[in-house]
PDB file of C-alpha atoms and ligand atoms in Angstrom:
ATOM      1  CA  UNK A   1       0.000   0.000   0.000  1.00 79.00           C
ATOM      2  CA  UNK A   2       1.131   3.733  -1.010  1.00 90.00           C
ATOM      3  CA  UNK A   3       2.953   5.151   2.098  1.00 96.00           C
ATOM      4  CA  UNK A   4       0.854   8.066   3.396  1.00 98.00           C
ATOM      5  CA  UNK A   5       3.955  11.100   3.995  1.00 98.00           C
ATOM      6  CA  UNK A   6       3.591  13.871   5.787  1.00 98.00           C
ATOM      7  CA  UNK A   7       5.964  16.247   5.682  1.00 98.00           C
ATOM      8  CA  UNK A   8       8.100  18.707   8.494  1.00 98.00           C
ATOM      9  CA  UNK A   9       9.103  22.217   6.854  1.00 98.00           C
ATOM     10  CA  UNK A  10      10.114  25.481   9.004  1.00 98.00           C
ATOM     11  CA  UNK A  11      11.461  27.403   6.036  1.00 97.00           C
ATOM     12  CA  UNK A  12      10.818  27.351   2.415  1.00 97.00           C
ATOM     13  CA  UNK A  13       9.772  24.169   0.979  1.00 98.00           C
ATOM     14  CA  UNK A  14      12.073  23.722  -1.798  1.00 98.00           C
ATOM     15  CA  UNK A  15      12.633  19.872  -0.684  1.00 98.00           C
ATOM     16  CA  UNK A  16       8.515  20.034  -0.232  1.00 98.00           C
ATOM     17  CA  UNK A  17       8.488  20.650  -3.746  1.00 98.00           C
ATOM     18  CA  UNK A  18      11.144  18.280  -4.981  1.00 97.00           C
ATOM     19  CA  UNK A  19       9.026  15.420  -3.493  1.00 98.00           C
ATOM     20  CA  UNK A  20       6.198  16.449  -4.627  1.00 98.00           C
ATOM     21  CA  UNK A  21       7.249  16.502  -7.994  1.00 97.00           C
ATOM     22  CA  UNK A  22       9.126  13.423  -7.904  1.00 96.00           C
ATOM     23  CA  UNK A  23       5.707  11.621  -6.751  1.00 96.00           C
ATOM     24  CA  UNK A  24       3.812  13.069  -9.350  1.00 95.00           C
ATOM     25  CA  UNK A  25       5.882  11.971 -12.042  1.00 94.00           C
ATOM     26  CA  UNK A  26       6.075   8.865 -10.437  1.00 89.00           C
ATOM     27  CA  UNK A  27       2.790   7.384 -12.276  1.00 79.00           C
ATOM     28  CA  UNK A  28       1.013   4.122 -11.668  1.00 75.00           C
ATOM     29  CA  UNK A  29       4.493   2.907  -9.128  1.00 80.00           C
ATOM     30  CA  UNK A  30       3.726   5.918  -7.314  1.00 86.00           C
ATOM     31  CA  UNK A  31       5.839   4.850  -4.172  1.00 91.00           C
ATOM     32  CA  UNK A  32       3.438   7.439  -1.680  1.00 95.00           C
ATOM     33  CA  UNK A  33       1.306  10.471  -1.120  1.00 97.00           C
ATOM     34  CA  UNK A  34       2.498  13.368   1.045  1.00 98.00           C
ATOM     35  CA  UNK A  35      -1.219  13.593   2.829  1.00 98.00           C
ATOM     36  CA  UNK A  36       0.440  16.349   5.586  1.00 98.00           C
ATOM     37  CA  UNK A  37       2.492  19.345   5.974  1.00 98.00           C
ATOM     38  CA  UNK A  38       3.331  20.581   9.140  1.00 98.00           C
ATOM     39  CA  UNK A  39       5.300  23.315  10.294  1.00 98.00           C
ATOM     40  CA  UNK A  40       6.021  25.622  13.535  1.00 98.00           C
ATOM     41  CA  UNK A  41       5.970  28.756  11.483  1.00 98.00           C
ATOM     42  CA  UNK A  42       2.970  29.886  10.153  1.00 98.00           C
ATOM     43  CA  UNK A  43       4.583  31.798   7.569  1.00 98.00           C
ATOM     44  CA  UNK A  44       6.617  28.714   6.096  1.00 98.00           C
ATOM     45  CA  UNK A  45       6.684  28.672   2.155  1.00 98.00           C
ATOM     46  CA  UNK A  46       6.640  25.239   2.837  1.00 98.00           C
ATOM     47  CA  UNK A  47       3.182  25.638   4.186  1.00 98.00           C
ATOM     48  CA  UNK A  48       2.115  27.558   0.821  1.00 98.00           C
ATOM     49  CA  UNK A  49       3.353  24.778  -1.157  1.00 98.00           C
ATOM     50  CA  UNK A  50       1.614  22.330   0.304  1.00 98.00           C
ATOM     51  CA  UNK A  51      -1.861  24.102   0.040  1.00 98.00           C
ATOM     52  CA  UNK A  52      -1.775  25.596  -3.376  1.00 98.00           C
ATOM     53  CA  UNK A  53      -1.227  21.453  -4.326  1.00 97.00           C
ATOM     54  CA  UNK A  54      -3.921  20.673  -2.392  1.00 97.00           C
ATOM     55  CA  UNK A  55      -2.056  19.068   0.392  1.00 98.00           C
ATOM     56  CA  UNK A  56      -3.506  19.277   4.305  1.00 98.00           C
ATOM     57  CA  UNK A  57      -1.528  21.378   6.433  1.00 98.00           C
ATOM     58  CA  UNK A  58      -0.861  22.146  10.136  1.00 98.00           C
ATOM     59  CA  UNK A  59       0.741  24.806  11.777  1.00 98.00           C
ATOM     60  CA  UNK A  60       2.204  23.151  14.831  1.00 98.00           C
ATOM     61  CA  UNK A  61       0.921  25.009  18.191  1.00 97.00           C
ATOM     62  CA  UNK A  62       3.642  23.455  20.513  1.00 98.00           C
ATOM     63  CA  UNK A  63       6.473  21.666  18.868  1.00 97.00           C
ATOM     64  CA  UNK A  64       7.539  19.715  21.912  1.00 97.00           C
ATOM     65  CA  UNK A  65       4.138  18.363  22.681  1.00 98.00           C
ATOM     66  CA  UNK A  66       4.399  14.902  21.053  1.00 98.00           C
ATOM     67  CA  UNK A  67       0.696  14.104  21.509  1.00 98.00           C
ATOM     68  CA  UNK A  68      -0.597  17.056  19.508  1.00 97.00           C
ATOM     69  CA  UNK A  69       1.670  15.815  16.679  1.00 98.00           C
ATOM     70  CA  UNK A  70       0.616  12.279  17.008  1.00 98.00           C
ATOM     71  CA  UNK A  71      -2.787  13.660  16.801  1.00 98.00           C
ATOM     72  CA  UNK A  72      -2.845  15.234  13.735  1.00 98.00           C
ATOM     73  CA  UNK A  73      -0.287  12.585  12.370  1.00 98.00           C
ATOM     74  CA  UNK A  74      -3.144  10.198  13.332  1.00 98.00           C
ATOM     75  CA  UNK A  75      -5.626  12.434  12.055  1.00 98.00           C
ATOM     76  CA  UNK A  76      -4.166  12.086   8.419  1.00 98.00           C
ATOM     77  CA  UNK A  77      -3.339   8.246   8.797  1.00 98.00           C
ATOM     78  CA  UNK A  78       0.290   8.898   8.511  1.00 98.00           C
ATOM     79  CA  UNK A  79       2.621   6.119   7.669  1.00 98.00           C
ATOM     80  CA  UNK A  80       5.718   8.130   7.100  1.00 98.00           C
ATOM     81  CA  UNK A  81       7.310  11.227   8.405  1.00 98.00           C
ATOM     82  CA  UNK A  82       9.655  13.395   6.403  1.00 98.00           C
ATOM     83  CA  UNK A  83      11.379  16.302   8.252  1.00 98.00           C
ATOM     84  CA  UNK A  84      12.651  18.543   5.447  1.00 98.00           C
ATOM     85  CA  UNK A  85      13.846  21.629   6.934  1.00 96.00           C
ATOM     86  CA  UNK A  86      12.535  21.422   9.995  1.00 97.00           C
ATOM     87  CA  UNK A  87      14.212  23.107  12.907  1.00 94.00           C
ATOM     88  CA  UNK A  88      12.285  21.627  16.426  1.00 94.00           C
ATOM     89  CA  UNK A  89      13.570  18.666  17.761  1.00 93.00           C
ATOM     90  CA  UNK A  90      11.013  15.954  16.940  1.00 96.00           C
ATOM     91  CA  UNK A  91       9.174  15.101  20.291  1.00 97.00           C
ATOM     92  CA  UNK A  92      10.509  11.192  21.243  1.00 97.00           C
ATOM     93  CA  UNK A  93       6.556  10.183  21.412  1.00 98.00           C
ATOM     94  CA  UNK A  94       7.188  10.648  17.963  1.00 98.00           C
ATOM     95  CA  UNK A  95      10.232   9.521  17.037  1.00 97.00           C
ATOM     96  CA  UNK A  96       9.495   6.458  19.072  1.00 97.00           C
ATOM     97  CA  UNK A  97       5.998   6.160  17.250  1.00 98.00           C
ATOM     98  CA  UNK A  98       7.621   6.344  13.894  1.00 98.00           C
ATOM     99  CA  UNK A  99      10.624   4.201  14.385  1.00 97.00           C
ATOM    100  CA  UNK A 100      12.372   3.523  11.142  1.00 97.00           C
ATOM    101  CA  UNK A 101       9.341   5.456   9.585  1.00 98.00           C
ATOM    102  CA  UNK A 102      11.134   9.102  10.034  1.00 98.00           C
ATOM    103  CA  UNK A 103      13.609  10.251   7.583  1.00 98.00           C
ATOM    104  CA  UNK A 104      15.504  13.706   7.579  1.00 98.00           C
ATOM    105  CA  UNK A 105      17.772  15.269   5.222  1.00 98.00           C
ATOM    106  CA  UNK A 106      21.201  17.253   6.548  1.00 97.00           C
ATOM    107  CA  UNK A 107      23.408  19.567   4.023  1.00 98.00           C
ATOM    108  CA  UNK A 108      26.391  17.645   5.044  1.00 98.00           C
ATOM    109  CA  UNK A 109      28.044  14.564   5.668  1.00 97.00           C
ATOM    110  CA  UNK A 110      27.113  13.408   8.940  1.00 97.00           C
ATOM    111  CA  UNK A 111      28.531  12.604  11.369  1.00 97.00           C
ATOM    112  CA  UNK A 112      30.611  16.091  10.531  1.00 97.00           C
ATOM    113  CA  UNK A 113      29.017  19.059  10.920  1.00 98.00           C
ATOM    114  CA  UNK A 114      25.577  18.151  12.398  1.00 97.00           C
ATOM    115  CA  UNK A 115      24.129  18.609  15.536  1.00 93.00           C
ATOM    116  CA  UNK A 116      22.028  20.641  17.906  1.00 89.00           C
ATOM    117  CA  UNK A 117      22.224  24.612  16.708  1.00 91.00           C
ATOM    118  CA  UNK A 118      24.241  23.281  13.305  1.00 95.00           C
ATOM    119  CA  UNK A 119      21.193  24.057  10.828  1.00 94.00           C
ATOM    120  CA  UNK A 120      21.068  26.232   7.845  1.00 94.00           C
ATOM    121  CA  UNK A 121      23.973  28.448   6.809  1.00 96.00           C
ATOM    122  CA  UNK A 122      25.481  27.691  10.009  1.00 97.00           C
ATOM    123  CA  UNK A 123      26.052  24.815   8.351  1.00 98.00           C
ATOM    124  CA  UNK A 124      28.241  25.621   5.399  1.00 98.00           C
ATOM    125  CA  UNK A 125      29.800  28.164   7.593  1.00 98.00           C
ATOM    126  CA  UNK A 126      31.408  25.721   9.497  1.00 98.00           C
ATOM    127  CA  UNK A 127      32.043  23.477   6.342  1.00 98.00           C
ATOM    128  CA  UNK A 128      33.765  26.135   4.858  1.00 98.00           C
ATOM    129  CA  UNK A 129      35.758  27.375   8.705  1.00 98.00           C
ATOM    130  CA  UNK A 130      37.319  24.217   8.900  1.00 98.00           C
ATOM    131  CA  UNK A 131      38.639  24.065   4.961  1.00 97.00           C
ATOM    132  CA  UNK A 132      37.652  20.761   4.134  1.00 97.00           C
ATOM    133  CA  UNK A 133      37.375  19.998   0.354  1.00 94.00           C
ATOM    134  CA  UNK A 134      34.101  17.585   0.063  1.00 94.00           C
ATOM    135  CA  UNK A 135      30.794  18.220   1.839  1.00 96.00           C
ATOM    136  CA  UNK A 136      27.390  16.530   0.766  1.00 96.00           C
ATOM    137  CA  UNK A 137      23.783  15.932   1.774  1.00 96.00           C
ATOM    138  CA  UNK A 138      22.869  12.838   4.062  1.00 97.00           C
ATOM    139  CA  UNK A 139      19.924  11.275   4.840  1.00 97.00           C
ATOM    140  CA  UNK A 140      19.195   9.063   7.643  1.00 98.00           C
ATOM    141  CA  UNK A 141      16.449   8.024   9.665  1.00 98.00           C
ATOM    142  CA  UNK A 142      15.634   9.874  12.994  1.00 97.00           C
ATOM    143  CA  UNK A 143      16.004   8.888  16.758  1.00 93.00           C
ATOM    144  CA  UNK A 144      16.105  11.574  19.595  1.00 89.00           C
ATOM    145  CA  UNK A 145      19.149  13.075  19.169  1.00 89.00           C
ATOM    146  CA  UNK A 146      19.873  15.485  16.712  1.00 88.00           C
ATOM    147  CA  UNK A 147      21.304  14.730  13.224  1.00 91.00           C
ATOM    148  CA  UNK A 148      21.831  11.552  15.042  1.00 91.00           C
ATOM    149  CA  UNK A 149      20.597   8.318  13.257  1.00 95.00           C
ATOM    150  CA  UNK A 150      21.347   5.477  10.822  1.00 97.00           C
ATOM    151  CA  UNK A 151      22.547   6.976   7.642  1.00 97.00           C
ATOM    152  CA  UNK A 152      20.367   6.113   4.814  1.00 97.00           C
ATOM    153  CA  UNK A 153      22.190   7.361   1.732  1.00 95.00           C
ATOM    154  CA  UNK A 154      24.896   9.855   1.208  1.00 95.00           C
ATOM    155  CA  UNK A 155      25.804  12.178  -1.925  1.00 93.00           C
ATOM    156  CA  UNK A 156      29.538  14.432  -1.823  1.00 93.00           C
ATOM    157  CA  UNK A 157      29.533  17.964  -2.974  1.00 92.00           C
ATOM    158  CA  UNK A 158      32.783  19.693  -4.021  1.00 93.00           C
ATOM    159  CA  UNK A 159      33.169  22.892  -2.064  1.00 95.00           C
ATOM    160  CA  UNK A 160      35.205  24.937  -4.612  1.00 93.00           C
ATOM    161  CA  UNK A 161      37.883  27.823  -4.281  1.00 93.00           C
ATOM    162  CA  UNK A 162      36.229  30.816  -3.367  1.00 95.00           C
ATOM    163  CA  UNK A 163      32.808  29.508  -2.374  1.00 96.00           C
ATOM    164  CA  UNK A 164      30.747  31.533  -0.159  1.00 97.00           C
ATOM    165  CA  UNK A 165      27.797  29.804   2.714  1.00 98.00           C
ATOM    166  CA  UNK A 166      25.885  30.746   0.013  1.00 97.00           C
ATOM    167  CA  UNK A 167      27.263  29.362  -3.128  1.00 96.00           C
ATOM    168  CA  UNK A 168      27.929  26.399  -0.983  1.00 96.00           C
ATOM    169  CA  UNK A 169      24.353  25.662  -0.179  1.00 97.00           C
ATOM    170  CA  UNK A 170      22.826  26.127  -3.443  1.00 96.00           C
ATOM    171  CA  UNK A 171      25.049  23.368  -4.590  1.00 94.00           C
ATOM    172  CA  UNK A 172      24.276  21.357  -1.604  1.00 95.00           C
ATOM    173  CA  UNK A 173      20.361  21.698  -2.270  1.00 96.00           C
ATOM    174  CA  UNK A 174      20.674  20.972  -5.570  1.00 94.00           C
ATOM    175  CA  UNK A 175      21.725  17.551  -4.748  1.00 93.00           C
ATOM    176  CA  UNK A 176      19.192  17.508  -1.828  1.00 95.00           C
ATOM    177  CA  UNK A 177      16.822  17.802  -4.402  1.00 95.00           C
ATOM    178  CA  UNK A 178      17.762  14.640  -6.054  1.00 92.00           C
ATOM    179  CA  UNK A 179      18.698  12.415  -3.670  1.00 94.00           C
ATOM    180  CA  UNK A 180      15.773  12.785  -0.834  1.00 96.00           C
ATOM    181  CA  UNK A 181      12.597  11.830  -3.020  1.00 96.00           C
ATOM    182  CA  UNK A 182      15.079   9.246  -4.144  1.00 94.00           C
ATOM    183  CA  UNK A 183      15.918   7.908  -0.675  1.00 96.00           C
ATOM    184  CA  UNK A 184      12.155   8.596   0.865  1.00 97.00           C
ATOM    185  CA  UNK A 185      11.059   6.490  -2.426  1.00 96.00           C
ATOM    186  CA  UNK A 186      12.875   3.657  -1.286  1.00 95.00           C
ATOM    187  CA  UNK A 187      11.951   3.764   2.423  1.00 96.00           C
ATOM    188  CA  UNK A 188       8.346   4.044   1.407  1.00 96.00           C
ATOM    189  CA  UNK A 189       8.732   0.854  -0.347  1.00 94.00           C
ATOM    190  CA  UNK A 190      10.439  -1.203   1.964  1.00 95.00           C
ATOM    191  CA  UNK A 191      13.209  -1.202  -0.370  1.00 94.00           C
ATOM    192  CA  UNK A 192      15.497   0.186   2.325  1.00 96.00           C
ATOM    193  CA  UNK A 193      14.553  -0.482   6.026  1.00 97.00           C
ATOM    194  CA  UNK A 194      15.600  -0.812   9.548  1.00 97.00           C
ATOM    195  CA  UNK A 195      16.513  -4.173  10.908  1.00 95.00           C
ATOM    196  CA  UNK A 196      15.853  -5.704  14.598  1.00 93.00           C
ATOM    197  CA  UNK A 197      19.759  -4.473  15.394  1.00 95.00           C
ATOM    198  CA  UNK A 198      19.058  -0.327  13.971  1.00 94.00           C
ATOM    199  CA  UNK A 199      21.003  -1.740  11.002  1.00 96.00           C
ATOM    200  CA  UNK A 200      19.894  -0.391   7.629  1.00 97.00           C
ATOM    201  CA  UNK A 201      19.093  -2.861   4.794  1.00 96.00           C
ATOM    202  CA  UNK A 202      18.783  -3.159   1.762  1.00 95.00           C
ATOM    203  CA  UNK A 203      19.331  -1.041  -1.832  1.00 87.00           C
ATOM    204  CA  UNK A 204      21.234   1.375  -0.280  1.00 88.00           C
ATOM    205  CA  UNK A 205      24.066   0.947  -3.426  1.00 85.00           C
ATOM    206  CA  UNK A 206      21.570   1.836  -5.240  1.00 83.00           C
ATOM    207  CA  UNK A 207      20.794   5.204  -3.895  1.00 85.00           C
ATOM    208  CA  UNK A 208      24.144   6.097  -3.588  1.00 78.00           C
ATOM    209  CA  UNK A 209      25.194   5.302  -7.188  1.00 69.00           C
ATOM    210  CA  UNK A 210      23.423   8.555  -8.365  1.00 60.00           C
ATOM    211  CA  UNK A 211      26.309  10.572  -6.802  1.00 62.00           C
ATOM    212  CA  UNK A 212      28.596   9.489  -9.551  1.00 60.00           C
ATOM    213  CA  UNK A 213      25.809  10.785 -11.954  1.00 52.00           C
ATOM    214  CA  UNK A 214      25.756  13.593 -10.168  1.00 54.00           C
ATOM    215  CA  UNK A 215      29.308  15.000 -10.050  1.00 55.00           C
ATOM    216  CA  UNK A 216      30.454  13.918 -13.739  1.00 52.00           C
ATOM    217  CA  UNK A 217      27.123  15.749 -15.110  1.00 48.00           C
ATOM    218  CA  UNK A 218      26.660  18.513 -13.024  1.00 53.00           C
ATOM    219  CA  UNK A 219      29.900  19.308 -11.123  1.00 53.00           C
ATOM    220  CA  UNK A 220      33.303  19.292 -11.474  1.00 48.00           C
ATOM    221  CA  UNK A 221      34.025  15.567 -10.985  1.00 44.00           C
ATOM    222  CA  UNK A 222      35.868  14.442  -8.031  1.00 44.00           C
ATOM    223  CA  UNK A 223      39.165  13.278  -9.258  1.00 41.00           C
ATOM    224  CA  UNK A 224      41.238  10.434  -7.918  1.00 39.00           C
ATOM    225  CA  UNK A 225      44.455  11.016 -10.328  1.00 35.00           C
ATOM    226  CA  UNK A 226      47.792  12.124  -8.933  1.00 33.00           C
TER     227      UNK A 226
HETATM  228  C1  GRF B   1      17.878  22.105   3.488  1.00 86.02           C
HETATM  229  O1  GRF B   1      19.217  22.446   3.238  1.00 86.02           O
HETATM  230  C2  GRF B   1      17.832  20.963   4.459  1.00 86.02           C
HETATM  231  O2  GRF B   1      18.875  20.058   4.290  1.00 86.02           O
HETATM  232  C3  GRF B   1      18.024  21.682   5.741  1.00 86.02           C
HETATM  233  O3  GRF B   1      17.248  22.852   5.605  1.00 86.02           O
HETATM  234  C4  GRF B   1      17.152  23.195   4.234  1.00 86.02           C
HETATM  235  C5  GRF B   1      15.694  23.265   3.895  1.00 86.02           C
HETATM  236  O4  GRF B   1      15.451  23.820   2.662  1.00 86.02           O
HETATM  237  N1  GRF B   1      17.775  20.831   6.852  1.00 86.02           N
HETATM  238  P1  GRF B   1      13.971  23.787   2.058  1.00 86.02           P
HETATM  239  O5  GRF B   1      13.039  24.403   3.091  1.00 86.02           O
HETATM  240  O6  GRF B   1      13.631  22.387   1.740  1.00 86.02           O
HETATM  241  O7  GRF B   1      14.057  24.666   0.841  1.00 86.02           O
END
């Protein structure tokens, strides 16, 4: 049966949008439905996105009150939460709930640079701080720590000479883009999955292969030669 998504935003929505399009083009193996956005902020473009496509969507009153989420998240029949962008720590009610059925996506490759207050630019800032030559986007399931779980799938990013936070994280979300419908596609499935021992199984090659794709087409490819 079609997973039944709903999906955490707090800022704009543009990985909102990449899933949604990703579904829709998805056609008759149309891995899910996102049936739910949520957000704390009621100004979220996420929030926009989500109703101009017709989606439901909640403005969270109290982020840390698990129950209200599991309300609405019951509410809508939810089968699979997506946190894309979204800043609250996920109440443990829910993270508990929704074991190995939460995914979230972090511009970097965890376990470096992630953690509690490392969100948004602060991100690339610190990418950038400490000089290092590859960053990336990871996705892994949730638990109740921050940035914290088993990774899922992983995609490198070159940061370049003279890159700014800024330049930095428009690459970054362009692979975001690709690689969480992707990697939410194949949770949704059961393609990819949490065993007994918080192991992940499964096609994970598989998700990770488009990274190759990625950098020859799109970036300057990561070279191995002397
Ligand atoms: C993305 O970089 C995501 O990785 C991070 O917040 C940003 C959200 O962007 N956690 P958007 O709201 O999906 O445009």
């Amino acid at each position: 049966m079609a997973s039944r998504i709903a999906v955490f935003a707090s800022g704009a929505g543009s990985n909102l949008a990449a899933l949604l399009s990703y579904l829709a083009s998805a056609g008759e193996t149309v891995p899910g439905t996102v049936s739910l956005v949520a957000s704390d902020r009621p100004t979220a473009g996420a929030l926009r996105i989500g109703a101009n496509q017709g989606v439901a969507v909640h403005t969270v009153r109290n982020p840390q009150d698990g129950a209200e989420l599991n309300a609405v998240l019951s509410d809508h029949q939810i089968t699979l939460v997506v946190l894309a962008g979204y800043l609250k720590r996920v109440p443990e009610a829910v993270t508990r709930r929704f074991h190995a059925r939460i995914l979230n996506i972090h511009p970097a490759l965890l376990p470096a640079f992630g953690g509690s207050g490392m969100y948004g630019r602060r991100v690339h800032e610190a990418v950038l701080a400490a000089g290092v030559r590859v960053t990336g986007a990871t996705v892994h399931f949730v638990d109740e720590h921050y940035d914290h779980g088993p990774i899922v799938a992983q995609w490198p990013v070159p940061v370049r000479t003279g890159d700014t936070p800024d330049t930095l994280a428009a690459r970054v979300l362009r692979v975001e883009h690709r690689l969480y419908p992707r990697a939410v596609a194949a949770v949704a499935t059961g393609r990819v999955s949490l065993d007994a021992e918080n192991r992940v199984q499964g096609d994970v090659a598989a998700l990770s292969s488009h990274a190759t794709f990625t950098l020859s087409t799109e970036e300057t490819p990561l070279s191995c030669a002397p």
